[in-house]
Amino acid sequence: MFRFVKMFAITLHFVLFAQGVPMQGFLGTYHAFNGSDPTNPSTPLWNDFGFGTVAIENSDRDGGYDLQNDLDFQCHKADVNSIFGMLLPPTEGGVVNNPNDTSLYKPVSPPGLIQGAARWSKLSKSCPQISGVIIDDFLGNYVGKVNNSDCVKCPPSQPYMYGSRTAGFYCCSEKATGHCDGPKPPCCLVPGSVEGCQVEARCGTNPTNKPACQEGGISFYDLQNIKAALQGKEVDPYTGTVNHSSPVTTGNLRLFVVWYTVQTAGMEGNELITAPWGNDGYLLDGASLWMEGPAQDTQAGLYTSQIEQFREVTKMRSPDTLPIFTGSYLIHSRVGWLKPAPFWDMVNQSLGLYGNRSIGMEGFYIFAGDAIPQMNTSTWETFDLVGNLEKMYWPHVGMGEGTCVDATGKPVANAIVEVTYTDSQVSVTRKVSDENGRFSFGGWVAGFHKIDVKSSDGGMSGTMSVQFSAGTTKQFSIKLQSSV
């Protein structure tokens, strides 16, 4: 069943758990979590996994933590490799701009996308592992380069709109809650790029198929403002207006979006893929790529081919591959707990793809982190998360402990450390050395990790590559030389 299983997994069990927490890698959770092991209530649940990456919801509480305590745990106590802030779009209760949403650790309702991006920019200055933000359910909210003069609204007799670019936009006689309610059938305003109008008749008011005027949608121009706020450009606290002429202060942060594989068809040539940003970058930095949850039980075996289809559609960015996080569901709001076998099939496919430069996979998310503490004993045993990760994943993970020193051997504190996995050129982590010049991170043992370091004042730099051994910690020093 698991193509990636190695026979030495069992022999490494005691090594991996010698310190009580497994070694970190590129697996993590979408949403944070807290709680105790269902079979051993005295053991913190996080200690069972030691995940290396997490996406934390941009709200005042996620996974049993408030935002400040969540970041303190992930950044400092767990010292994870990477963290993304998860921004909520209109379909998830957010808005593009809420000038009242300015408290650093207390996002208000509805949370603003612009303000959320600015928040995570500020938070990254005390937590270097913050890699950027992911806009949840993005393509279901994206309206493209439209404004009120070149889009179409629903007719007065059916004024309520629902839908998406791939499934089509439809108009209802009563307020829609996901689909049309009431006795009158919906009409199709704009055919979907994948599903056309399905079985619905056209509304008759949009013969040229102009895009839909989605209230509360995210436009291309909104996305530019969100990206600018993420990179630390000034945001007016009273209006939410972004000053694009102000300096970039967090240019390392990246903008990812949730992208369902069913939404890939029809995206060829879309401005999202090729829109430039700055001198040599792109507006969109990556995607969190999911199969829609209800389809997972029956279509998990197609995940790799769907990822390859995504790569084909986005290859026009060449030579820059659009980085991705893959993922699979433990639970979904519409169907409940998913079947374990398809879940593990998708984990296994993703493990085989990591390190493939043409794929550009940066990590894997389990959805949802906060579902793990909800497992009763039966569900816990059925999924056997710890047992399967012992077989499939942890035997291929190692740790590195580095020390930054100057030409005389003196430790260099507060040096900026950036690590990439050389086989695929994807980001692994960004950290800052402590007062003794030390830093640590976990990673895959099959290839080399390239480590680039520069002093906080930019006056010294150094680089080296290391390869880990499974279940062990490699210690090394990296010497910084003058950059002048």
Short mmCIF file of N, CA, C and O in Angstrom, two decimals, residues 307-422:
data_model
loop_
_atom_site.label_atom_id
_atom_site.label_comp_id
_atom_site.label_asym_id
_atom_site.label_seq_id
_atom_site.Cartn_x
_atom_site.Cartn_y
_atom_site.Cartn_z
N ILE A 307 -1.70 17.18 -9.81
CA ILE A 307 -0.57 18.07 -9.54
C ILE A 307 0.21 18.34 -10.83
O ILE A 307 0.62 19.47 -11.11
N GLU A 308 0.40 17.30 -11.62
CA GLU A 308 1.11 17.47 -12.90
C GLU A 308 0.31 18.36 -13.85
O GLU A 308 0.90 19.14 -14.61
N GLN A 309 -1.02 18.25 -13.83
CA GLN A 309 -1.85 19.14 -14.64
C GLN A 309 -1.66 20.59 -14.19
O GLN A 309 -1.54 21.50 -15.02
N PHE A 310 -1.63 20.82 -12.88
CA PHE A 310 -1.38 22.15 -12.35
C PHE A 310 -0.03 22.68 -12.84
O PHE A 310 0.10 23.84 -13.24
N ARG A 311 0.98 21.82 -12.81
CA ARG A 311 2.31 22.21 -13.28
C ARG A 311 2.28 22.59 -14.76
O ARG A 311 2.93 23.54 -15.20
N GLU A 312 1.52 21.85 -15.56
CA GLU A 312 1.43 22.13 -16.99
C GLU A 312 0.81 23.50 -17.22
O GLU A 312 1.26 24.28 -18.07
N VAL A 313 -0.24 23.82 -16.45
CA VAL A 313 -0.93 25.10 -16.61
C VAL A 313 -0.07 26.26 -16.15
O VAL A 313 -0.14 27.36 -16.72
N THR A 314 0.75 26.04 -15.12
CA THR A 314 1.56 27.14 -14.56
C THR A 314 2.98 27.18 -15.10
O THR A 314 3.78 28.00 -14.65
N LYS A 315 3.32 26.34 -16.08
CA LYS A 315 4.70 26.28 -16.53
C LYS A 315 5.16 27.52 -17.26
O LYS A 315 6.36 27.72 -17.46
N MET A 316 4.22 28.40 -17.67
CA MET A 316 4.61 29.61 -18.37
C MET A 316 5.40 30.55 -17.48
O MET A 316 5.98 31.53 -17.95
N ARG A 317 5.46 30.26 -16.17
CA ARG A 317 6.31 31.05 -15.28
C ARG A 317 7.77 30.67 -15.47
O ARG A 317 8.64 31.31 -14.88
N SER A 318 8.03 29.60 -16.18
CA SER A 318 9.38 29.10 -16.35
C SER A 318 10.37 30.24 -16.63
O SER A 318 10.04 31.17 -17.39
N PRO A 319 11.56 30.20 -16.02
CA PRO A 319 12.11 29.07 -15.28
C PRO A 319 11.74 29.01 -13.81
O PRO A 319 12.31 28.21 -13.07
N ASP A 320 10.83 29.83 -13.34
CA ASP A 320 10.47 29.85 -11.93
C ASP A 320 9.24 28.99 -11.69
O ASP A 320 8.13 29.36 -12.08
N THR A 321 9.42 27.83 -11.05
CA THR A 321 8.31 26.97 -10.72
C THR A 321 7.52 27.58 -9.57
O THR A 321 8.09 28.05 -8.60
N LEU A 322 6.21 27.56 -9.68
CA LEU A 322 5.35 28.08 -8.62
C LEU A 322 5.35 27.08 -7.47
O LEU A 322 4.87 25.96 -7.61
N PRO A 323 5.92 27.42 -6.30
CA PRO A 323 5.98 26.47 -5.18
C PRO A 323 4.58 26.06 -4.73
O PRO A 323 3.63 26.84 -4.81
N ILE A 324 4.47 24.83 -4.22
CA ILE A 324 3.18 24.33 -3.76
C ILE A 324 3.33 23.63 -2.41
O ILE A 324 4.38 23.09 -2.08
N PHE A 325 2.25 23.67 -1.64
CA PHE A 325 2.03 22.76 -0.53
C PHE A 325 0.95 21.79 -0.98
O PHE A 325 -0.10 22.21 -1.49
N THR A 326 1.20 20.50 -0.83
CA THR A 326 0.15 19.53 -1.05
C THR A 326 -0.56 19.28 0.29
O THR A 326 -0.16 19.79 1.33
N GLY A 327 -1.63 18.47 0.26
CA GLY A 327 -2.34 18.21 1.50
C GLY A 327 -3.47 17.23 1.31
O GLY A 327 -3.88 16.93 0.19
N SER A 328 -3.97 16.71 2.42
CA SER A 328 -5.15 15.84 2.37
C SER A 328 -5.95 15.99 3.66
O SER A 328 -5.46 16.48 4.67
N TYR A 329 -7.21 15.54 3.60
CA TYR A 329 -8.17 15.77 4.66
C TYR A 329 -8.30 14.55 5.59
O TYR A 329 -8.45 13.42 5.12
N LEU A 330 -8.29 14.82 6.88
CA LEU A 330 -8.78 13.86 7.86
C LEU A 330 -10.30 13.93 7.94
O LEU A 330 -10.98 12.91 8.09
N ILE A 331 -10.81 15.15 7.87
CA ILE A 331 -12.22 15.41 8.08
C ILE A 331 -12.67 16.54 7.15
O ILE A 331 -11.85 17.40 6.80
N HIS A 332 -13.93 16.50 6.75
CA HIS A 332 -14.48 17.56 5.91
C HIS A 332 -15.87 17.91 6.42
O HIS A 332 -16.64 17.03 6.84
N SER A 333 -16.19 19.20 6.37
CA SER A 333 -17.44 19.66 6.97
C SER A 333 -18.67 19.04 6.34
O SER A 333 -19.71 18.91 6.99
N ARG A 334 -18.58 18.63 5.06
CA ARG A 334 -19.76 18.08 4.40
C ARG A 334 -19.91 16.57 4.55
O ARG A 334 -21.00 16.04 4.38
N VAL A 335 -18.81 15.88 4.82
CA VAL A 335 -18.89 14.41 4.85
C VAL A 335 -18.38 13.80 6.15
O VAL A 335 -18.49 12.59 6.33
N GLY A 336 -17.81 14.59 7.04
CA GLY A 336 -17.29 14.04 8.29
C GLY A 336 -15.90 13.43 8.08
O GLY A 336 -15.14 13.86 7.21
N TRP A 337 -15.56 12.42 8.87
CA TRP A 337 -14.25 11.79 8.76
C TRP A 337 -14.10 11.08 7.42
O TRP A 337 -15.00 10.36 6.98
N LEU A 338 -12.96 11.30 6.79
CA LEU A 338 -12.66 10.62 5.52
C LEU A 338 -12.11 9.22 5.79
O LEU A 338 -11.77 8.89 6.93
N LYS A 339 -11.98 8.44 4.74
CA LYS A 339 -11.44 7.10 4.88
C LYS A 339 -9.91 7.16 5.04
O LYS A 339 -9.24 7.92 4.34
N PRO A 340 -9.34 6.36 5.94
CA PRO A 340 -7.89 6.40 6.15
C PRO A 340 -7.05 6.02 4.93
O PRO A 340 -6.04 6.66 4.66
N ALA A 341 -7.46 4.99 4.18
CA ALA A 341 -6.61 4.52 3.07
C ALA A 341 -6.37 5.60 2.02
O ALA A 341 -5.22 5.82 1.61
N PRO A 342 -7.39 6.31 1.52
CA PRO A 342 -7.12 7.39 0.56
C PRO A 342 -6.29 8.52 1.16
O PRO A 342 -5.45 9.11 0.46
N PHE A 343 -6.52 8.83 2.42
CA PHE A 343 -5.71 9.86 3.09
C PHE A 343 -4.24 9.49 3.02
O PHE A 343 -3.39 10.30 2.61
N TRP A 344 -3.91 8.26 3.41
CA TRP A 344 -2.51 7.85 3.42
C TRP A 344 -1.95 7.68 2.01
O TRP A 344 -0.75 7.89 1.78
N ASP A 345 -2.80 7.34 1.06
CA ASP A 345 -2.36 7.28 -0.33
C ASP A 345 -1.85 8.65 -0.78
O ASP A 345 -0.82 8.77 -1.44
N MET A 346 -2.58 9.73 -0.42
CA MET A 346 -2.17 11.07 -0.82
C MET A 346 -0.92 11.53 -0.07
O MET A 346 -0.07 12.24 -0.63
N VAL A 347 -0.79 11.13 1.18
CA VAL A 347 0.46 11.41 1.91
C VAL A 347 1.62 10.73 1.19
O VAL A 347 2.67 11.33 0.93
N ASN A 348 1.43 9.47 0.85
CA ASN A 348 2.49 8.70 0.21
C ASN A 348 2.88 9.28 -1.16
O ASN A 348 4.07 9.36 -1.49
N GLN A 349 1.90 9.69 -1.94
CA GLN A 349 2.20 10.32 -3.23
C GLN A 349 3.03 11.59 -3.02
O GLN A 349 3.98 11.85 -3.77
N SER A 350 2.68 12.36 -2.02
CA SER A 350 3.38 13.62 -1.77
C SER A 350 4.81 13.37 -1.31
O SER A 350 5.74 14.10 -1.70
N LEU A 351 5.04 12.35 -0.47
CA LEU A 351 6.39 12.02 -0.06
C LEU A 351 7.26 11.67 -1.27
O LEU A 351 8.45 12.03 -1.32
N GLY A 352 6.67 10.99 -2.23
CA GLY A 352 7.42 10.64 -3.43
C GLY A 352 7.71 11.83 -4.33
O GLY A 352 8.65 11.80 -5.13
N LEU A 353 6.92 12.91 -4.20
CA LEU A 353 7.10 14.09 -5.05
C LEU A 353 8.08 15.10 -4.46
O LEU A 353 8.63 15.92 -5.18
N TYR A 354 8.28 15.05 -3.14
CA TYR A 354 9.16 16.03 -2.51
C TYR A 354 10.59 15.84 -3.05
O TYR A 354 11.11 14.74 -3.12
N GLY A 355 11.19 16.92 -3.43
CA GLY A 355 12.53 16.87 -4.00
C GLY A 355 12.54 16.86 -5.51
O GLY A 355 13.60 17.02 -6.13
N ASN A 356 11.38 16.71 -6.14
CA ASN A 356 11.27 16.75 -7.60
C ASN A 356 11.23 18.22 -8.03
O ASN A 356 10.27 18.93 -7.76
N ARG A 357 12.28 18.69 -8.69
CA ARG A 357 12.39 20.11 -9.02
C ARG A 357 11.26 20.59 -9.91
O ARG A 357 10.80 21.73 -9.81
N SER A 358 10.76 19.72 -10.79
CA SER A 358 9.69 20.14 -11.69
C SER A 358 8.35 20.30 -10.96
O SER A 358 7.44 20.94 -11.47
N ILE A 359 8.24 19.72 -9.76
CA ILE A 359 7.01 19.82 -8.97
C ILE A 359 7.08 21.02 -8.03
O ILE A 359 6.11 21.75 -7.85
N GLY A 360 8.21 21.24 -7.40
CA GLY A 360 8.37 22.41 -6.52
C GLY A 360 7.57 22.31 -5.25
O GLY A 360 7.06 23.31 -4.75
N MET A 361 7.48 21.11 -4.68
CA MET A 361 6.70 20.92 -3.46
C MET A 361 7.49 21.38 -2.25
O MET A 361 8.61 20.93 -2.00
N GLU A 362 6.89 22.26 -1.47
CA GLU A 362 7.55 22.84 -0.31
C GLU A 362 7.13 22.19 1.00
O GLU A 362 7.88 22.22 1.99
N GLY A 363 5.94 21.62 1.05
CA GLY A 363 5.48 20.99 2.26
C GLY A 363 4.15 20.31 2.06
O GLY A 363 3.58 20.31 0.96
N PHE A 364 3.64 19.71 3.13
CA PHE A 364 2.38 18.96 3.09
C PHE A 364 1.58 19.32 4.33
O PHE A 364 2.09 19.31 5.45
N TYR A 365 0.29 19.65 4.13
CA TYR A 365 -0.60 19.99 5.22
C TYR A 365 -1.63 18.88 5.46
O TYR A 365 -2.26 18.39 4.52
N ILE A 366 -1.82 18.55 6.73
CA ILE A 366 -2.92 17.70 7.15
C ILE A 366 -4.08 18.60 7.55
O ILE A 366 -3.91 19.52 8.36
N PHE A 367 -5.25 18.36 6.97
CA PHE A 367 -6.44 19.13 7.32
C PHE A 367 -7.37 18.25 8.14
O PHE A 367 -7.78 17.18 7.71
N ALA A 368 -7.71 18.69 9.33
CA ALA A 368 -7.24 19.94 9.90
C ALA A 368 -6.53 19.62 11.21
O ALA A 368 -6.89 18.65 11.89
N GLY A 369 -5.55 20.45 11.56
CA GLY A 369 -4.84 20.22 12.80
C GLY A 369 -5.77 20.15 13.99
O GLY A 369 -5.64 19.27 14.86
N ASP A 370 -6.75 21.05 14.03
CA ASP A 370 -7.64 21.08 15.19
C ASP A 370 -8.63 19.94 15.21
O ASP A 370 -9.41 19.80 16.16
N ALA A 371 -8.62 19.08 14.17
CA ALA A 371 -9.46 17.88 14.19
C ALA A 371 -8.78 16.74 14.95
O ALA A 371 -9.45 15.83 15.44
N ILE A 372 -7.45 16.79 15.03
CA ILE A 372 -6.73 15.68 15.68
C ILE A 372 -7.16 15.51 17.14
O ILE A 372 -7.42 14.38 17.58
N PRO A 373 -7.27 16.60 17.93
CA PRO A 373 -7.73 16.41 19.31
C PRO A 373 -9.18 15.94 19.42
O PRO A 373 -9.60 15.48 20.49
N GLN A 374 -9.95 16.05 18.33
CA GLN A 374 -11.35 15.61 18.35
C GLN A 374 -11.49 14.10 18.15
O GLN A 374 -12.59 13.55 18.31
N MET A 375 -10.42 13.43 17.78
CA MET A 375 -10.50 12.00 17.52
C MET A 375 -10.81 11.24 18.81
O MET A 375 -10.16 11.43 19.84
N ASN A 376 -11.82 10.36 18.74
CA ASN A 376 -12.00 9.44 19.86
C ASN A 376 -11.01 8.28 19.69
O ASN A 376 -10.26 8.21 18.71
N THR A 377 -11.00 7.38 20.64
CA THR A 377 -10.01 6.30 20.61
C THR A 377 -10.13 5.46 19.35
O THR A 377 -9.12 5.07 18.74
N SER A 378 -11.35 5.20 18.91
CA SER A 378 -11.55 4.39 17.72
C SER A 378 -10.99 5.07 16.47
O SER A 378 -10.29 4.45 15.66
N THR A 379 -11.29 6.36 16.29
CA THR A 379 -10.80 7.09 15.12
C THR A 379 -9.28 7.21 15.17
O THR A 379 -8.60 7.08 14.14
N TRP A 380 -8.75 7.46 16.35
CA TRP A 380 -7.29 7.56 16.53
C TRP A 380 -6.62 6.27 16.09
O TRP A 380 -5.62 6.28 15.37
N GLU A 381 -7.18 5.15 16.52
CA GLU A 381 -6.57 3.86 16.17
C GLU A 381 -6.77 3.52 14.70
O GLU A 381 -5.91 2.92 14.06
N THR A 382 -7.91 3.94 14.11
CA THR A 382 -8.17 3.65 12.70
C THR A 382 -7.20 4.38 11.79
O THR A 382 -6.66 3.80 10.83
N PHE A 383 -6.98 5.67 12.05
CA PHE A 383 -6.03 6.43 11.23
C PHE A 383 -4.58 6.08 11.58
O PHE A 383 -3.71 6.16 10.71
N ASP A 384 -4.32 5.74 12.82
CA ASP A 384 -2.98 5.36 13.28
C ASP A 384 -1.93 6.35 12.76
O ASP A 384 -0.96 5.98 12.07
N LEU A 385 -2.13 7.62 13.07
CA LEU A 385 -1.25 8.67 12.56
C LEU A 385 0.20 8.43 12.95
O LEU A 385 1.11 8.50 12.11
N VAL A 386 0.44 8.14 14.22
CA VAL A 386 1.81 7.96 14.67
C VAL A 386 2.44 6.73 14.03
O VAL A 386 3.57 6.77 13.52
N GLY A 387 1.71 5.63 14.02
CA GLY A 387 2.27 4.40 13.47
C GLY A 387 2.62 4.51 12.00
O GLY A 387 3.67 4.04 11.56
N ASN A 388 1.74 5.12 11.22
CA ASN A 388 2.01 5.25 9.79
C ASN A 388 3.13 6.24 9.50
O ASN A 388 3.93 6.04 8.57
N LEU A 389 3.20 7.33 10.26
CA LEU A 389 4.30 8.28 10.06
C LEU A 389 5.63 7.65 10.45
O LEU A 389 6.67 7.96 9.85
N GLU A 390 5.63 6.77 11.43
CA GLU A 390 6.85 6.04 11.78
C GLU A 390 7.36 5.21 10.60
O GLU A 390 8.56 5.05 10.41
N LYS A 391 6.44 4.67 9.83
CA LYS A 391 6.82 3.83 8.69
C LYS A 391 7.20 4.66 7.46
O LYS A 391 8.17 4.36 6.76
N MET A 392 6.41 5.70 7.19
CA MET A 392 6.50 6.38 5.91
C MET A 392 7.41 7.61 5.91
O MET A 392 8.01 7.93 4.88
N TYR A 393 7.48 8.29 7.03
CA TYR A 393 8.00 9.66 7.03
C TYR A 393 9.22 9.86 7.91
O TYR A 393 10.29 10.25 7.44
N TRP A 394 9.10 9.58 9.20
CA TRP A 394 10.21 9.87 10.10
C TRP A 394 11.51 9.15 9.78
O TRP A 394 12.59 9.68 10.06
N PRO A 395 11.49 7.95 9.17
CA PRO A 395 12.76 7.34 8.80
C PRO A 395 13.56 8.12 7.75
O PRO A 395 14.70 7.75 7.44
N HIS A 396 12.97 9.17 7.20
CA HIS A 396 13.64 9.95 6.15
C HIS A 396 13.89 11.39 6.58
O HIS A 396 14.10 12.27 5.75
N VAL A 397 13.85 11.62 7.90
CA VAL A 397 14.01 12.97 8.42
C VAL A 397 15.22 13.02 9.36
O VAL A 397 15.46 12.09 10.13
N GLY A 398 15.98 14.10 9.27
CA GLY A 398 17.11 14.33 10.17
C GLY A 398 17.10 15.77 10.65
O GLY A 398 16.25 16.57 10.25
N MET A 399 18.04 16.10 11.51
CA MET A 399 18.13 17.44 12.08
C MET A 399 19.53 18.00 11.89
O MET A 399 20.51 17.27 11.81
N GLY A 400 19.60 19.33 11.83
CA GLY A 400 20.87 20.02 11.79
C GLY A 400 20.94 21.06 12.89
O GLY A 400 19.96 21.76 13.14
N GLU A 401 22.09 21.15 13.55
CA GLU A 401 22.35 22.19 14.54
C GLU A 401 23.60 22.93 14.10
O GLU A 401 24.70 22.35 14.08
N GLY A 402 23.41 24.19 13.69
CA GLY A 402 24.52 24.97 13.17
C GLY A 402 24.95 26.08 14.12
O GLY A 402 24.18 26.52 14.97
N THR A 403 26.17 26.51 13.96
CA THR A 403 26.70 27.65 14.70
C THR A 403 27.33 28.62 13.73
O THR A 403 28.18 28.22 12.91
N CYS A 404 26.91 29.88 13.78
CA CYS A 404 27.49 30.92 12.93
C CYS A 404 28.67 31.54 13.67
O CYS A 404 28.54 31.98 14.82
N VAL A 405 29.82 31.58 13.00
CA VAL A 405 31.02 32.17 13.60
C VAL A 405 31.67 33.13 12.61
O VAL A 405 31.49 33.01 11.39
N ASP A 406 32.43 34.09 13.15
CA ASP A 406 33.17 35.00 12.27
C ASP A 406 34.53 34.41 11.95
O ASP A 406 34.83 33.25 12.32
N ALA A 407 35.39 35.19 11.30
CA ALA A 407 36.69 34.69 10.86
C ALA A 407 37.59 34.27 12.02
O ALA A 407 38.50 33.45 11.86
N THR A 408 37.32 34.80 13.22
CA THR A 408 38.12 34.46 14.40
C THR A 408 37.51 33.32 15.20
O THR A 408 38.08 32.92 16.22
N GLY A 409 36.35 32.83 14.78
CA GLY A 409 35.69 31.76 15.50
C GLY A 409 34.71 32.23 16.55
O GLY A 409 34.13 31.42 17.27
N LYS A 410 34.50 33.53 16.64
CA LYS A 410 33.56 34.08 17.61
C LYS A 410 32.13 33.90 17.11
O LYS A 410 31.84 34.18 15.94
N PRO A 411 31.21 33.46 17.98
CA PRO A 411 29.82 33.28 17.55
C PRO A 411 29.20 34.58 17.05
O PRO A 411 29.47 35.66 17.58
N VAL A 412 28.37 34.47 16.01
CA VAL A 412 27.67 35.62 15.44
C VAL A 412 26.20 35.50 15.79
O VAL A 412 25.49 34.61 15.29
N ALA A 413 25.73 36.38 16.68
CA ALA A 413 24.33 36.38 17.09
C ALA A 413 23.48 37.14 16.08
O ALA A 413 23.98 38.00 15.34
N ASN A 414 22.19 36.81 16.04
CA ASN A 414 21.20 37.51 15.21
C ASN A 414 21.50 37.47 13.72
O ASN A 414 21.06 38.34 12.97
N ALA A 415 22.25 36.45 13.30
CA ALA A 415 22.49 36.28 11.86
C ALA A 415 21.23 35.71 11.21
O ALA A 415 20.50 34.91 11.80
N ILE A 416 20.95 36.12 9.98
CA ILE A 416 19.78 35.65 9.24
C ILE A 416 20.16 34.39 8.47
O ILE A 416 21.10 34.40 7.66
N VAL A 417 19.46 33.31 8.75
CA VAL A 417 19.76 32.00 8.17
C VAL A 417 18.62 31.60 7.24
O VAL A 417 17.46 31.52 7.66
N GLU A 418 18.93 31.34 5.99
CA GLU A 418 17.93 30.89 5.02
C GLU A 418 18.36 29.55 4.45
O GLU A 418 19.50 29.41 3.99
N VAL A 419 17.44 28.59 4.47
CA VAL A 419 17.76 27.22 4.06
C VAL A 419 16.85 26.81 2.91
O VAL A 419 15.63 27.01 2.95
N THR A 420 17.44 26.22 1.88
CA THR A 420 16.68 25.65 0.77
C THR A 420 17.08 24.19 0.59
O THR A 420 18.20 23.79 0.92
N TYR A 421 16.15 23.42 0.07
CA TYR A 421 16.42 22.02 -0.26
C TYR A 421 16.95 22.00 -1.68
O TYR A 421 16.24 22.36 -2.63
N THR A 422 18.21 21.59 -1.86
CA THR A 422 18.88 21.81 -3.14
C THR A 422 18.28 21.00 -4.28
O THR A 422 18.34 21.42 -5.43
#
